[in-house]
């Protein structure tokens, strides 16, 4: 397959949108929405114009906050007439730089569209506006109707249903309920010329032609603005049981995954199956404030959750899986939570890694699908990336890079809970559905200064003797070493089980290598769809696909 860059040059079908500031647009937007719904001053726009990772975003021409589908359509029409590009935004928790503007673009926030329109009790379908926050809506649904949104992720407090649908967000329950393609029954969307398309259906079945609503699942705002969604929602399981086990090697993890997913395992009670390597647990404990419930650090930690209507079936199944995994020497040890508080503590270890990484410093993020055998362990992507970095970086930059045993480096860089510094590579993720989050972490002096006193010395004095200019340089050196090397490795070793972007989307950060997982025909089809629906290339231009110059 060709790279995205090569394909973009070859085809040249998408024009570059104008990004100058046409006079008259801001007063027109104020007239359409009211002055308080249009922000143009730096301070008030800041939070909309910087992404969650603090890596992307420029000053918008204006931030607009419509409160209805009609207002969204009016904004889109006004921008379309003046050929001004638009970026839709939900909770701004995206991790690929796609939710924030480039200079001169209008940022359209869905935050004021946060009403549940209705819940159909016969079909159990929720119809809600795009700006509804995931956690708030899920809690409402559980309280009022004993049902739940079949999606959960650590950003749930801030992310929105529109953003979730637009990124085809995965999260921890894909192993139980599948991805959002399994539950989206329809969307309401505003197209690039301001046309409103109403695909909201509460019918569970509707085969009346193209299932076009699903084009918007994962389109990242490039084909239209999602203003409302219809979601099939399952009964909220009344009980859950959570366990965490320590494994000595990757082969044990693989066998445990097979066991948990099998008919004698958690079967239909499976709710989540996650893994962390020792470096990720170290990260969560040192920088994320989590507490490791296991007696010592193991190369791999697996979190299992079972959920069902009656308590006995999920807890019995979970206990059976954990015990038999220990007997079969897949796991060395395990704990099963005996209270809601303990369940939360186990989940905190897994859910705090992303935030912990940002506290430690800068990072290079990869979010890939890969066959289990190639995820971790001696033959896996994490070890391969670490080995590659050891060759590419100056001596001493990678934590304990002198060790010949690259798998044992999973936990390297930490000594008795103290971060010894250096670049480290950690792997964790949704092991039940083959989704690896591979992160390289580069400590930052600025962030270290926010640490408890004395700790910053530990961060830099140990494995690495860096000067501040080298630190500034380290992020780009690590990025250049890993990209596109890791995506290429994944593509080469993962076959049809590989994807260089599993669940976070492409945005701008994966543009240079997304083409590795898109065949030539797929790329062409995507470009034709984009050109048909957004001929002026005004909706999130240059995200998901490159714009031609
Ligand atoms: P935004 O960040 O605002 O936007 C994301 C993209 O969708 C942008 O391209 C934007 O233009 C577009 N968009 C947003 N709203 C609309 C709309 N109404 N119409 C059209 N386009 C729109 N992701 C996972 O998949 N799984 C995880 O487990 C996971 N965990 C996370 C944990 C943390 C701590 C964080 C910070 C992020 C995590 N994410 C995860 C990524 C992120 O939360 C998801 O991508 C989420 O779905 C984004 O929702 P949002 O409302 O914040 O969208
Ligand atoms: C998760 O599963 C998220 O925790 C974020 O998808 C992953 O930060 C990451 O790399
Ligand atoms: Zn994830």
XYZ file of C-alpha atoms and ligand atoms in Angstrom:
613
model
C 0.000 0.000 0.000
C 1.130 3.567 -0.584
C 1.585 6.232 2.038
C -1.064 8.942 2.441
C 1.345 11.596 1.250
C 2.064 9.792 -2.026
C -1.616 9.226 -2.677
C -2.488 12.845 -1.985
C 0.033 14.057 -4.536
C -1.123 11.572 -7.122
C -4.825 12.318 -7.037
C -5.267 16.003 -6.344
C -9.073 15.966 -6.061
C -9.604 17.942 -2.839
C -9.073 21.662 -3.035
C -7.583 23.688 -0.209
C -10.114 25.828 1.608
C -9.628 29.559 1.922
C -8.514 30.498 5.391
C -8.414 34.273 5.276
C -10.814 36.235 7.424
C -13.612 37.580 5.223
C -15.019 40.768 6.631
C -18.602 40.626 7.694
C -18.702 37.007 8.846
C -18.458 37.709 12.574
C -21.261 40.329 12.633
C -23.374 37.957 10.543
C -22.778 35.096 13.013
C -23.633 37.429 15.914
C -26.829 38.374 14.146
C -27.739 34.723 13.609
C -26.908 33.401 17.099
C -26.826 36.417 19.396
C -23.627 38.090 20.604
C -23.077 35.876 23.640
C -22.878 32.805 21.404
C -19.963 34.170 19.385
C -16.525 34.517 20.979
C -13.712 36.388 19.298
C -11.404 37.420 22.156
C -8.234 35.421 22.849
C -8.908 34.562 26.522
C -12.459 33.394 26.038
C -11.439 31.273 23.035
C -8.345 29.658 24.579
C -9.937 26.482 25.949
C -11.564 25.728 22.591
C -8.400 26.369 20.595
C -5.928 24.117 22.450
C -6.267 20.327 22.386
C -6.299 18.044 25.437
C -2.675 17.050 24.982
C -1.586 20.678 24.613
C 0.086 19.912 21.298
C -2.261 21.317 18.667
C -4.476 24.313 17.934
C -4.205 27.870 16.651
C -6.345 30.971 17.109
C -9.816 30.623 15.578
C -11.477 33.371 13.569
C -14.367 32.935 16.018
C -15.832 30.325 18.363
C -19.572 29.866 17.798
C -21.932 28.058 20.161
C -25.273 27.376 18.469
C -28.113 25.965 20.571
C -30.199 24.210 17.910
C -29.883 22.298 14.652
C -31.346 25.313 12.835
C -28.618 27.530 14.265
C -25.912 25.016 13.268
C -27.333 24.994 9.733
C -27.394 28.824 9.627
C -23.723 28.994 10.720
C -22.683 26.407 8.142
C -24.552 28.267 5.373
C -22.913 31.565 6.327
C -19.433 29.999 6.370
C -20.101 28.172 3.130
C -21.122 31.361 1.327
C -17.876 33.037 2.364
C -15.842 29.812 1.969
C -14.586 29.881 5.546
C -13.553 26.475 6.964
C -15.265 25.074 10.071
C -14.156 22.710 12.827
C -16.881 21.027 14.924
C -16.006 20.379 18.558
C -17.641 18.362 21.344
C -15.767 17.901 24.626
C -12.326 18.545 23.072
C -10.898 15.325 24.531
C -9.737 13.945 21.172
C -6.158 12.652 21.171
C -5.257 13.207 17.509
C -5.422 16.999 17.170
C -8.604 16.984 15.063
C -10.919 18.968 17.342
C -9.083 22.288 17.376
C -8.810 25.038 14.754
C -6.032 26.249 12.565
C -5.654 29.973 12.183
C -8.631 31.576 10.454
C -11.052 28.652 10.895
C -14.381 28.943 12.717
C -14.712 26.629 15.703
C -18.276 25.356 16.107
C -18.850 24.032 19.614
C -21.833 21.741 20.223
C -21.701 22.410 23.978
C -25.063 24.196 24.084
C -26.849 21.309 22.418
C -27.001 19.028 25.425
C -30.624 17.876 25.702
C -31.919 14.354 25.651
C -34.731 14.629 23.097
C -36.524 11.468 24.182
C -36.192 7.862 25.221
C -38.417 5.322 23.465
C -39.419 2.730 26.060
C -40.703 0.219 23.521
C -37.608 0.072 21.355
C -35.159 1.157 24.079
C -33.649 3.794 21.855
C -32.184 7.031 23.171
C -32.341 10.148 21.011
C -29.996 12.836 22.260
C -28.293 15.973 21.015
C -24.650 15.832 20.027
C -23.374 17.949 22.913
C -24.703 15.605 25.646
C -21.819 14.501 27.842
C -21.256 10.763 27.950
C -21.155 10.281 31.731
C -24.043 12.600 32.523
C -26.265 10.962 29.911
C -25.294 7.471 31.019
C -26.099 8.314 34.653
C -29.476 9.777 33.654
C -30.310 6.700 31.607
C -29.386 4.344 34.461
C -31.385 6.379 36.969
C -34.519 6.905 34.887
C -34.680 3.784 32.735
C -32.203 1.212 34.158
C -30.378 1.190 30.843
C -26.881 2.383 29.911
C -24.826 3.783 27.050
C -22.793 0.837 25.697
C -19.578 2.880 25.784
C -17.201 3.802 28.577
C -13.872 5.583 28.524
C -11.731 7.579 30.925
C -12.723 10.919 29.331
C -16.436 10.201 29.964
C -16.913 13.257 32.193
C -16.039 15.632 29.337
C -16.509 13.886 25.992
C -19.825 14.155 24.148
C -22.048 11.744 22.257
C -21.466 13.687 19.022
C -17.693 13.451 19.519
C -17.955 9.771 20.409
C -19.897 9.004 17.250
C -17.642 11.203 15.104
C -14.509 9.415 16.331
C -16.161 5.962 16.470
C -14.837 5.857 20.036
C -14.008 2.385 21.352
C -13.260 2.283 25.078
C -13.451 -0.581 27.514
C -16.767 -2.253 26.612
C -16.167 -3.093 22.949
C -15.443 -6.629 24.094
C -19.030 -6.811 25.406
C -21.195 -4.608 23.171
C -19.052 -4.044 20.087
C -18.122 -0.620 18.746
C -20.530 2.250 18.137
C -21.436 0.836 14.725
C -23.394 -1.783 16.690
C -25.557 0.761 18.501
C -25.961 3.837 16.282
C -29.365 3.553 14.597
C -29.261 6.939 12.941
C -27.926 10.467 13.070
C -29.181 13.945 12.304
C -26.496 15.897 10.482
C -25.895 19.247 8.869
C -24.084 18.959 5.541
C -21.434 21.333 4.197
C -23.977 23.521 2.385
C -26.263 23.778 5.428
C -28.736 21.053 4.405
C -30.178 19.231 7.423
C -30.493 15.443 6.959
C -32.726 13.741 9.495
C -31.781 10.077 9.911
C -33.106 9.712 13.458
C -34.970 6.386 13.695
C -36.199 4.436 16.685
C -36.910 1.388 14.527
C -34.290 -1.247 15.279
C -34.453 -2.396 11.673
C -34.583 -0.196 8.598
C -33.248 -1.357 5.237
C -34.413 1.391 2.970
C -31.219 1.939 1.079
C -27.739 3.086 2.004
C -27.014 3.075 5.735
C -25.625 6.567 5.278
C -25.785 7.472 8.979
C -22.821 5.169 9.488
C -20.699 7.328 7.201
C -20.722 9.806 10.057
C -19.475 7.230 12.562
C -15.741 7.917 12.547
C -15.817 10.727 9.950
C -14.283 13.131 12.511
C -16.369 16.072 11.321
C -15.139 15.922 7.711
C -18.465 14.954 6.082
C -20.997 16.911 8.138
C -21.843 18.101 11.625
C -23.668 15.574 13.753
C -26.390 17.372 15.698
C -28.244 14.399 17.228
C -27.915 10.626 17.488
C -30.263 7.661 17.978
C -28.614 4.933 20.042
C -29.867 1.449 20.918
C -29.133 1.127 24.629
C -28.836 -2.158 26.575
C -30.152 -2.873 30.081
C -27.652 -1.629 32.664
C -26.137 -4.728 34.303
C -27.098 -4.531 37.988
C -23.966 -6.261 39.238
C -20.352 -6.350 38.349
C -17.231 -8.099 39.589
C -13.705 -6.787 38.993
C -10.363 -8.571 39.325
C -6.736 -7.784 38.665
C -4.093 -10.438 38.082
C -0.323 -10.382 37.672
C 1.269 -12.406 34.858
C 4.917 -13.351 34.499
C 4.991 -13.471 30.709
C 2.999 -12.559 27.615
C 2.194 -16.154 26.764
C 0.338 -16.330 30.090
C -1.630 -13.190 29.162
C -2.580 -14.678 25.795
C -3.810 -17.909 27.347
C -5.727 -15.942 29.978
C -7.395 -13.839 27.253
C -8.468 -17.023 25.433
C -9.787 -18.444 28.698
C -11.709 -15.291 29.656
C -13.313 -14.941 26.228
C -14.152 -18.643 25.892
C -17.453 -20.394 26.651
C -16.127 -21.670 30.004
C -14.699 -18.277 30.849
C -16.636 -15.070 31.395
C -18.823 -15.924 28.393
C -21.738 -13.496 28.075
C -20.820 -11.754 31.346
C -17.590 -10.346 29.866
C -17.557 -6.597 30.429
C -13.909 -5.517 30.070
C -10.521 -7.121 29.487
C -7.610 -4.716 29.770
C -3.844 -5.004 30.222
C -0.980 -2.874 31.437
C 2.736 -3.604 31.355
C 4.863 -2.866 34.409
C 5.948 0.526 33.054
C 2.310 1.569 32.659
C 1.538 0.556 36.246
C 4.627 2.465 37.398
C 3.344 5.456 35.442
C -0.134 5.229 37.019
C 1.311 4.891 40.528
C 4.114 7.474 40.335
C 2.403 10.129 38.253
C -1.296 9.276 38.395
C -1.659 8.737 42.138
C -3.075 5.218 41.724
C -2.363 2.374 44.151
C -1.132 -0.960 42.793
C -3.243 -3.605 44.535
C -0.874 -6.477 43.684
C 1.837 -7.536 46.150
C 4.635 -6.737 43.716
C 5.110 -5.430 40.185
C 4.569 -8.085 37.491
C 5.625 -7.767 33.855
C 1.928 -7.726 32.925
C -1.209 -6.822 34.851
C -4.628 -7.814 33.497
C -7.911 -6.254 34.599
C -11.035 -8.365 34.125
C -14.609 -7.220 34.609
C -17.743 -9.351 34.482
C -21.240 -7.857 34.635
C -24.717 -9.336 34.675
C -28.227 -9.015 36.071
C -27.562 -11.337 39.008
C -24.492 -11.115 41.165
C -23.783 -14.796 41.502
C -23.271 -15.440 37.801
C -20.732 -12.701 37.233
C -18.780 -13.170 40.467
C -18.740 -16.964 40.187
C -17.528 -16.826 36.626
C -14.851 -14.266 37.448
C -13.586 -16.256 40.431
C -13.490 -19.386 38.336
C -11.459 -17.676 35.581
C -8.961 -16.144 38.021
C -8.491 -19.351 39.991
C -8.094 -21.575 36.974
C -5.663 -19.107 35.382
C -3.479 -19.315 38.480
C -3.673 -23.130 38.555
C -2.756 -23.244 34.843
C 0.160 -20.864 35.556
C -1.149 -18.200 33.227
C -1.257 -15.783 36.157
C 0.889 -15.694 39.270
C -1.466 -13.915 41.588
C -4.761 -12.037 41.603
C -7.157 -9.919 43.634
C -10.908 -9.715 43.355
C -12.535 -6.511 44.538
C -14.892 -7.006 47.451
C -16.412 -3.527 47.552
C -17.347 -0.743 45.160
C -14.451 1.251 46.560
C -12.009 -1.538 45.687
C -13.490 -1.863 42.217
C -12.846 1.845 41.695
C -9.259 1.455 42.915
C -8.567 -1.329 40.441
C -10.048 0.704 37.600
C -8.064 3.779 38.700
C -4.812 1.964 37.894
C -5.932 1.442 34.301
C -7.770 4.721 33.772
C -5.093 7.023 35.144
C -2.294 6.108 32.719
C -3.169 8.668 30.019
C -3.263 11.587 32.441
C -0.155 10.274 34.225
C 1.752 10.296 30.936
C 0.902 13.939 30.334
C 2.060 14.794 33.852
C 5.445 13.149 33.302
C 6.168 15.130 30.187
C 5.775 15.024 26.452
C 4.815 11.902 24.581
C 4.542 10.095 21.293
C 1.231 8.232 21.109
C 0.336 5.206 19.064
C -3.053 3.522 19.089
C -2.981 0.390 16.971
C -4.792 -2.873 16.380
C -2.467 -5.840 16.239
C -2.815 -9.623 16.645
C -2.314 -10.701 20.242
C 0.944 -12.519 19.463
C 2.435 -9.242 18.175
C 1.124 -6.911 20.855
C 3.652 -7.444 23.652
C 6.110 -10.088 24.794
C 9.416 -10.906 23.065
C 7.837 -10.890 19.581
C 5.621 -7.902 20.213
C 5.409 -4.278 19.133
C 6.346 -2.761 22.503
C 9.666 -4.612 22.706
C 10.362 -3.921 19.021
C 9.777 -0.182 19.536
C 11.981 -0.133 22.609
C 14.775 -1.980 20.813
C 14.511 0.381 17.857
C 14.699 3.438 20.113
C 17.778 2.052 21.858
C 19.498 1.972 18.462
C 18.286 5.374 17.339
C 18.730 7.531 20.443
C 22.018 8.693 21.953
C 23.407 6.291 24.579
C 21.732 6.638 27.949
C 18.566 8.370 26.752
C 16.381 5.277 27.006
C 15.727 4.005 30.527
C 18.138 1.125 31.252
C 18.782 0.630 27.561
C 21.965 -1.267 28.252
C 19.984 -4.277 29.444
C 19.944 -7.027 26.862
C 16.513 -8.173 27.992
C 14.162 -5.729 26.337
C 11.054 -7.320 27.733
C 12.242 -6.774 31.289
C 12.568 -3.105 30.380
C 8.782 -2.929 30.594
C 9.267 -1.882 34.165
C 12.643 -0.242 33.822
C 13.283 3.323 34.776
C 11.584 2.960 38.136
C 13.461 2.026 41.254
C 11.393 1.309 44.322
C 8.653 3.596 43.028
C 11.030 6.426 42.110
C 11.144 7.471 38.483
C 14.780 7.280 37.398
C 14.197 9.297 34.289
C 14.896 8.885 30.646
C 12.699 8.047 27.713
C 10.493 5.068 28.391
C 8.084 3.098 26.250
C 4.947 1.697 27.850
C 2.237 -0.546 26.456
C -1.319 -0.961 27.714
C -4.784 -1.188 26.275
C -7.881 -3.121 25.394
C -6.281 -6.554 25.150
C -9.690 -8.235 24.743
C -10.114 -6.609 21.342
C -6.479 -6.410 20.237
C -6.053 -2.659 20.762
C -2.615 -1.595 21.962
C -1.801 1.882 23.274
C 1.936 2.227 22.809
C 3.281 5.422 24.350
C 6.795 6.809 24.500
C 7.258 9.224 27.396
C 9.845 11.973 27.462
C 10.228 13.653 30.860
C 9.862 17.401 30.868
C 11.760 19.703 33.153
C 8.838 22.133 33.316
C 6.480 19.397 34.491
C 9.060 17.949 36.868
C 9.135 21.297 38.638
C 5.533 20.713 39.609
C 6.498 17.459 41.365
C 6.845 17.040 45.106
C 10.111 18.550 46.250
C 13.220 16.493 45.574
C 11.565 14.283 42.998
C 12.732 16.270 39.996
C 16.309 15.257 40.786
C 15.254 11.652 40.683
C 13.676 12.193 37.297
C 16.772 13.533 35.631
C 19.769 12.498 37.684
C 19.434 8.750 37.249
C 19.700 7.068 33.929
C 20.053 10.208 31.872
C 22.296 13.191 32.138
C 20.421 15.673 29.951
C 20.837 19.359 29.563
C 17.693 21.463 28.988
C 18.411 21.987 25.240
C 18.659 18.230 24.815
C 15.323 17.833 26.582
C 13.663 20.221 24.172
C 15.107 18.218 21.334
C 14.178 14.823 22.780
C 10.502 14.935 21.838
C 11.180 15.423 18.151
C 14.029 12.883 18.180
C 11.753 10.227 19.700
C 8.916 11.139 17.309
C 11.205 10.897 14.296
C 12.507 7.530 15.466
C 9.060 5.993 16.081
C 7.026 7.479 13.234
C 6.440 5.965 10.808
C 8.649 3.093 11.992
C 6.105 1.582 14.433
C 3.087 1.870 12.066
C 5.183 0.213 9.353
C 6.206 -2.556 11.751
C 2.568 -3.103 12.754
C 1.489 -3.248 9.111
C 4.249 -5.669 8.197
C 3.818 -8.007 11.169
C 0.081 -7.721 11.794
C -1.306 -8.564 8.345
C -5.052 -8.154 8.118
C -5.213 -8.069 11.926
C -3.412 -4.727 11.944
C -4.615 -1.146 11.861
C -2.398 1.875 12.437
C -5.319 3.670 14.085
C -7.571 1.515 16.257
C -9.947 3.879 18.067
C -8.720 7.467 18.405
C -9.117 8.385 14.743
C -6.671 10.088 12.388
C -7.121 13.816 13.032
C -3.879 15.499 12.068
C -1.405 13.487 14.121
C -1.769 10.282 12.075
C -2.112 11.862 8.634
C 1.369 10.902 7.523
C 0.847 7.180 8.088
C -2.931 6.475 8.078
C -2.553 5.450 4.419
C -0.690 2.325 5.551
C -4.035 0.868 6.673
C -6.059 2.168 3.721
C -5.828 0.363 0.434
C -5.581 2.362 -2.772
C -9.249 1.705 -3.612
C -10.337 2.692 -0.115
C -8.412 5.940 -0.316
C -10.025 6.748 -3.667
C -13.521 5.976 -2.352
C -12.940 8.181 0.699
C -11.777 11.070 -1.479
C -14.805 10.704 -3.773
C -17.169 10.729 -0.805
C -15.479 13.790 0.640
C -15.567 15.610 -2.701
C -19.268 14.746 -3.179
C -20.381 15.835 0.292
C -18.011 18.734 0.835
C -16.891 19.966 -2.597
C -15.394 23.181 -1.195
C -13.451 21.257 1.463
C -14.791 23.405 4.292
C -15.479 20.832 7.004
C -12.396 20.000 9.036
C -10.129 20.390 6.004
C -6.830 18.546 6.218
C -8.030 16.177 8.932
C -8.396 12.429 8.223
C -7.098 13.060 4.663
C -4.534 15.524 3.428
C -5.799 18.513 1.455
C -3.987 19.084 -1.789
C -2.103 22.261 -2.318
P -13.802 16.184 20.354
O -12.472 15.943 20.930
O -14.395 17.510 20.584
O -13.747 15.920 18.763
C -13.176 14.755 18.241
C -13.340 14.772 16.704
O -14.716 14.663 16.360
C -12.852 16.042 16.034
O -12.376 15.740 14.758
C -14.115 16.885 15.927
O -14.045 17.826 14.865
C -15.170 15.845 15.688
N -16.477 16.163 16.248
C -16.792 16.380 17.554
N -18.109 16.579 17.675
C -18.644 16.490 16.446
C -19.948 16.593 15.931
N -20.997 16.836 16.713
N -20.131 16.422 14.590
C -19.088 16.176 13.766
N -17.825 16.070 14.211
C -17.608 16.220 15.535
N -11.040 7.287 22.843
C -11.412 5.988 22.657
O -11.852 5.635 21.559
N -11.289 5.063 23.664
C -10.805 5.383 24.882
O -10.689 4.536 25.749
C -10.420 6.742 25.105
N -9.958 7.121 26.315
C -9.584 8.413 26.507
C -9.095 8.782 27.766
C -8.692 10.091 27.990
C -8.176 10.478 29.349
C -8.792 11.058 26.951
C -8.388 12.474 27.170
C -9.276 10.691 25.713
C -9.665 9.369 25.471
N -10.171 8.972 24.228
C -10.552 7.672 24.033
C -10.268 9.942 23.120
C -11.557 10.808 23.154
O -12.102 10.897 24.420
C -12.598 10.262 22.220
O -12.093 10.370 20.911
C -13.956 10.966 22.292
O -14.862 10.202 21.549
C -13.970 12.392 21.765
O -15.190 13.032 22.106
P -15.270 14.622 22.245
O -16.666 15.003 22.472
O -14.298 15.095 23.246
O -14.821 15.048 20.780
C -7.301 4.497 26.929
O -7.713 3.394 26.570
C -7.382 5.633 25.955
O -6.897 4.709 28.072
C -6.147 6.529 25.883
O -7.738 5.192 24.689
C -4.914 5.815 25.431
O -3.540 7.656 26.076
C -3.646 6.660 25.372
O -2.735 6.300 24.622
Zn -8.220 3.135 24.584
